[in-house]
Short mmCIF file of C-alpha atoms and ligand atoms in Angstrom, two decimals:
data_model
loop_
_atom_site.label_atom_id
_atom_site.label_comp_id
_atom_site.label_asym_id
_atom_site.label_seq_id
_atom_site.Cartn_x
_atom_site.Cartn_y
_atom_site.Cartn_z
CA MET S 1 63.90 259.62 88.44
CA PRO S 2 65.64 261.48 91.29
CA SER S 3 65.08 265.22 91.27
CA PRO S 4 67.91 267.61 90.94
CA LYS S 5 66.24 269.69 93.64
CA ASP S 6 67.33 266.98 96.09
CA PHE S 7 70.89 266.65 95.06
CA GLN S 8 73.08 267.22 98.10
CA PHE S 9 75.72 265.17 100.16
CA ASP S 10 78.00 266.31 102.86
CA LEU S 11 81.50 265.38 103.06
CA PRO S 12 82.83 263.82 106.23
CA ALA S 13 85.34 266.07 108.07
CA THR S 14 87.88 263.20 108.21
CA ASP S 15 89.46 261.12 105.64
CA ARG S 16 90.19 263.71 103.26
CA PRO S 17 92.10 262.70 100.04
CA SER S 18 95.62 263.43 99.58
CA PRO S 19 96.29 266.59 97.38
CA ILE S 20 95.28 266.24 93.63
CA THR S 21 96.39 267.79 90.78
CA LEU S 22 93.71 268.61 88.23
CA PRO S 23 94.19 268.32 84.28
CA GLU S 24 93.25 272.05 83.94
CA GLU S 25 93.97 274.90 81.70
CA TRP S 26 92.78 278.48 81.53
CA PHE S 27 90.10 278.88 78.90
CA PRO S 28 91.78 280.95 76.38
CA GLY S 29 91.42 284.58 77.07
CA VAL S 30 89.36 284.11 80.01
CA GLN S 31 91.50 286.31 82.37
CA ASN S 32 90.18 289.30 80.33
CA TYR S 33 86.87 289.03 81.85
CA TRP S 34 87.54 288.44 85.57
CA ALA S 35 87.39 292.31 86.25
CA ARG S 36 83.69 292.30 85.52
CA CYS S 37 82.44 288.78 86.28
CA THR S 38 84.11 287.85 89.82
CA SER S 39 84.57 289.75 92.93
CA GLU S 40 86.66 289.37 96.08
CA ARG S 41 85.46 287.04 98.59
CA SER S 42 83.83 288.63 101.58
CA VAL S 43 85.24 285.77 103.82
CA GLY S 44 88.52 286.51 105.41
CA ASP S 45 90.51 283.43 104.17
CA HIS S 46 89.39 281.90 101.12
CA ILE S 47 90.97 278.51 102.09
CA ASN S 48 88.99 278.41 105.35
CA GLY S 49 86.05 280.24 103.90
CA ILE S 50 85.13 277.68 101.45
CA VAL S 51 82.08 275.50 102.65
CA ALA S 52 80.40 274.17 99.45
CA VAL S 53 80.86 273.31 95.87
CA VAL S 54 77.86 273.83 93.53
CA ILE S 55 77.27 271.87 90.39
CA HIS S 56 75.65 273.27 87.47
CA ALA S 57 74.99 272.26 83.79
CA THR S 58 75.19 274.79 81.13
CA ALA S 59 71.87 274.19 79.21
CA GLY S 60 74.30 274.75 76.14
CA ALA S 61 76.29 272.93 73.59
CA SER S 62 79.93 274.25 73.93
CA SER S 63 82.51 275.52 76.39
CA SER S 64 82.84 278.66 74.35
CA GLY S 65 79.16 279.35 74.61
CA ALA S 66 79.23 278.74 78.33
CA VAL S 67 82.32 281.27 78.84
CA SER S 68 80.50 283.99 76.71
CA VAL S 69 78.38 284.77 79.82
CA MET S 70 81.51 286.08 81.40
CA ASN S 71 81.53 288.53 78.76
CA PRO S 72 77.92 289.63 77.81
CA ALA S 73 76.88 292.32 75.67
CA PRO S 74 77.01 295.91 77.44
CA GLY S 75 74.29 296.32 79.71
CA LYS S 76 73.63 292.67 80.32
CA PRO S 77 74.58 291.06 83.56
CA SER S 78 77.68 288.61 83.63
CA ALA S 79 77.95 285.25 85.26
CA SER S 80 80.87 283.10 86.04
CA PHE S 81 82.03 279.98 87.50
CA HIS S 82 85.44 278.38 88.53
CA TRP S 83 85.60 275.45 86.15
CA LEU S 84 83.95 274.13 83.07
CA VAL S 85 83.71 270.27 81.90
CA PRO S 86 83.71 270.23 78.21
CA ASP S 87 81.01 267.99 76.30
CA GLU S 88 81.82 264.79 74.42
CA ASP S 89 81.48 266.53 71.15
CA GLU S 90 84.48 269.02 71.92
CA PRO S 91 88.17 268.12 71.25
CA GLN S 92 89.02 268.85 75.05
CA HIS S 93 86.59 266.04 76.07
CA GLY S 94 88.79 263.36 77.92
CA ARG S 95 91.75 265.57 78.07
CA LEU S 96 91.25 268.68 80.09
CA ILE S 97 89.11 270.79 82.34
CA TRP S 98 88.85 274.48 81.73
CA ALA S 99 89.72 276.83 84.55
CA CYS S 100 87.71 280.03 84.34
CA ALA S 101 87.86 281.98 87.49
CA ARG S 102 90.43 282.22 90.21
CA GLU S 103 89.48 279.99 93.38
CA LYS S 104 90.37 282.86 95.65
CA ASP S 105 87.54 285.02 94.01
CA ALA S 106 83.87 284.80 94.26
CA ALA S 107 82.47 283.78 90.82
CA TRP S 108 78.81 284.50 90.27
CA HIS S 109 76.99 281.21 89.81
CA VAL S 110 74.05 281.54 92.34
CA GLN S 111 71.71 284.44 93.03
CA ASN S 112 72.75 286.24 96.22
CA SER S 113 69.13 285.82 97.73
CA LYS S 114 69.25 281.87 97.50
CA SER S 115 69.94 279.57 100.30
CA HIS S 116 68.76 276.21 101.52
CA PRO S 117 68.49 275.33 105.24
CA ALA S 118 70.74 272.12 105.01
CA VAL S 119 73.50 274.18 103.40
CA ASN S 120 75.76 276.29 105.67
CA ASN S 121 72.90 276.93 108.19
CA GLY S 122 70.80 278.54 105.38
CA LYS S 123 73.24 281.53 104.92
CA THR S 124 72.69 283.47 101.59
CA HIS S 125 75.35 285.03 99.33
CA VAL S 126 76.47 281.61 98.26
CA ASN S 127 79.01 282.82 95.77
CA HIS S 128 81.18 283.99 98.78
CA TRP S 129 81.72 280.79 100.32
CA SER S 130 81.44 278.43 97.37
CA LEU S 131 83.16 277.25 94.20
CA GLY S 132 81.02 276.65 91.20
CA ILE S 133 81.32 273.99 88.40
CA GLU S 134 79.72 273.98 85.29
CA ILE S 135 79.29 271.03 83.03
CA VAL S 136 78.52 271.38 79.36
CA ASN S 137 75.25 269.69 78.69
CA ARG S 138 72.20 270.49 76.61
CA GLN S 139 69.83 269.44 79.45
CA SER S 140 67.27 268.66 76.79
CA GLY S 141 66.64 265.81 74.22
CA GLY S 142 67.99 263.12 76.56
CA ASP S 143 71.48 264.57 76.28
CA SER S 144 73.34 262.42 78.77
CA PHE S 145 76.56 263.11 80.65
CA SER S 146 79.68 261.23 79.66
CA ASP S 147 81.37 258.90 82.09
CA TRP S 148 84.43 261.25 81.77
CA GLN S 149 82.36 264.41 82.45
CA VAL S 150 81.13 262.62 85.69
CA ALA S 151 84.55 261.61 86.52
CA ALA S 152 86.12 264.89 85.73
CA THR S 153 83.56 266.71 87.98
CA ALA S 154 84.17 264.19 91.02
CA GLN S 155 87.85 264.61 90.66
CA ILE S 156 87.51 268.65 90.93
CA VAL S 157 85.29 268.07 94.00
CA ARG S 158 88.06 265.63 95.29
CA TYR S 159 90.52 268.28 94.51
CA CYS S 160 88.53 270.69 96.62
CA TYR S 161 87.95 268.31 99.55
CA ALA S 162 91.72 267.81 99.76
CA LYS S 163 92.41 271.59 99.57
CA TYR S 164 89.70 273.19 101.57
CA PRO S 165 89.57 271.94 105.27
CA ASN S 166 85.96 273.47 105.75
CA LEU S 167 84.43 272.12 102.62
CA LYS S 168 81.36 270.35 103.57
CA HIS S 169 78.53 270.56 101.16
CA VAL S 170 78.20 269.29 97.44
CA ILE S 171 75.08 270.52 96.21
CA SER S 172 73.09 271.07 92.88
CA HIS S 173 72.23 274.57 91.72
CA ALA S 174 68.55 273.36 91.58
CA ARG S 175 68.66 272.77 95.42
CA LEU S 176 69.48 276.45 96.23
CA ASP S 177 67.29 277.87 93.51
CA PRO S 178 64.29 275.26 92.95
CA GLN S 179 61.88 277.93 91.69
CA ARG S 180 64.19 278.88 88.87
CA ARG S 181 66.84 276.05 88.23
CA ASN S 182 66.81 272.45 87.51
CA ASP S 183 70.39 271.98 86.86
CA PRO S 184 72.60 269.96 86.58
CA GLY S 185 69.05 268.11 85.40
CA PRO S 186 67.70 264.74 86.11
CA ASN S 187 70.24 263.09 83.68
CA PHE S 188 72.97 263.77 85.86
CA PRO S 189 74.01 260.45 87.70
CA TRP S 190 74.13 262.02 91.14
CA ASP S 191 74.56 258.75 93.02
CA LYS S 192 77.38 257.56 90.80
CA PHE S 193 79.01 261.02 91.16
CA THR S 194 78.60 260.77 94.85
CA GLN S 195 80.52 257.43 94.67
CA LEU S 196 83.37 258.66 92.76
CA VAL S 197 83.92 261.58 95.15
CA MET S 198 83.59 259.40 98.32
CA GLY S 199 85.70 256.53 96.90
CA ALA S 200 89.27 256.04 95.69
CA GLN S 201 89.08 256.99 92.13
CA ALA S 202 91.18 255.90 89.32
CA PRO S 203 93.17 258.48 87.33
CA LEU S 204 91.06 260.36 85.01
CA SER S 205 93.20 259.23 81.99
CA MET S 206 91.98 255.71 82.89
CA LEU S 207 88.50 256.32 83.14
CA THR S 208 87.87 257.34 79.56
CA LYS S 209 90.11 257.42 76.62
CA PRO S 210 90.27 260.76 74.90
CA LYS S 211 88.36 261.15 71.76
CA ALA S 212 90.75 260.75 68.78
CA VAL S 213 91.17 264.50 67.78
CA ASN S 214 93.60 266.22 65.30
CA GLY S 215 96.18 267.71 67.19
CA SER S 216 96.26 270.96 65.28
CA ALA S 217 92.37 271.39 65.85
CA LEU S 218 92.97 271.26 69.40
CA ASP S 219 95.95 273.86 69.15
CA GLN S 220 93.88 275.94 66.94
CA PHE S 221 91.11 276.09 69.38
CA LYS S 222 93.53 276.86 72.19
CA THR S 223 94.82 279.72 70.39
CA ALA S 224 91.74 281.26 68.89
CA SER S 225 90.69 284.50 70.52
CA LEU S 226 87.55 284.42 72.62
CA ALA S 227 85.98 286.99 70.35
CA ASP S 228 86.28 284.42 67.30
CA GLU S 229 84.74 281.88 69.48
CA GLU S 230 81.94 284.33 70.34
CA ALA S 231 81.35 285.17 66.73
CA ASN S 232 80.32 281.67 66.28
CA PHE S 233 78.08 281.40 69.17
CA LYS S 234 74.42 281.80 68.60
CA ILE S 235 72.50 280.59 71.61
CA ARG S 236 73.88 282.85 74.37
CA GLU S 237 70.50 284.21 75.30
CA ASN S 238 69.33 280.76 76.10
CA LEU S 239 71.88 279.85 78.51
CA HIS S 240 70.44 279.12 81.87
CA ILE S 241 73.06 280.97 83.70
CA LYS S 242 72.16 284.52 82.22
CA SER S 243 70.87 287.02 84.76
CA LEU S 244 72.33 285.34 87.84
CA HIS S 245 74.22 288.36 88.80
CA LYS S 246 71.40 290.09 90.54
ZN1 LIG B 301 73.48 276.79 87.29
#
């Protein structure tokens, strides 16, 4: 089985895809947390300054659990990421991607001291020249990634590939931080994902039928306050992305 610590591919400078629109929505209430969990990019131009996309998995079971790291208990460090791909157990699966931070801002998904010699000439402070994608996956008990999750993640990367002229590296978190991190984990089908990014892709809606879901349940979720979501969330301390902001 391939090791997530080796997950990397580089995008050709030419043959960029045409602009893509993502099926994304802001995670409910997430804007309230940007002030403490993102920062202004140190690069001058956030379009030209984006060089990498980092792929993570949450080691948790829900989108709300993942977003809770953006608003931790007082005194605890926060983390953040630009997009979140819901799990197959969630009503959003097959329907939408959660946007969680502004692309022009640096989210905090990789420790500042981490780097890899094959990624942007070994530069550190990855957050300042990358975008971060989290995929909801337990990373335990053989939890697999759904076809839609893999396709949605590839679609985000293609969106970035079309938009950011200097984007070159697509890498796992484990590649950058192999001592501490293994995400997105050995179950993530990196080769298939690479093919979806590099090849012409069918529209996301064609790839997996959305799970049948009660429309009012989806609306209810969207309008629920993040505080309510957090009240139901019990495993925040187990999330792998805690303590990244050091
Ligand atoms: Zn990660």
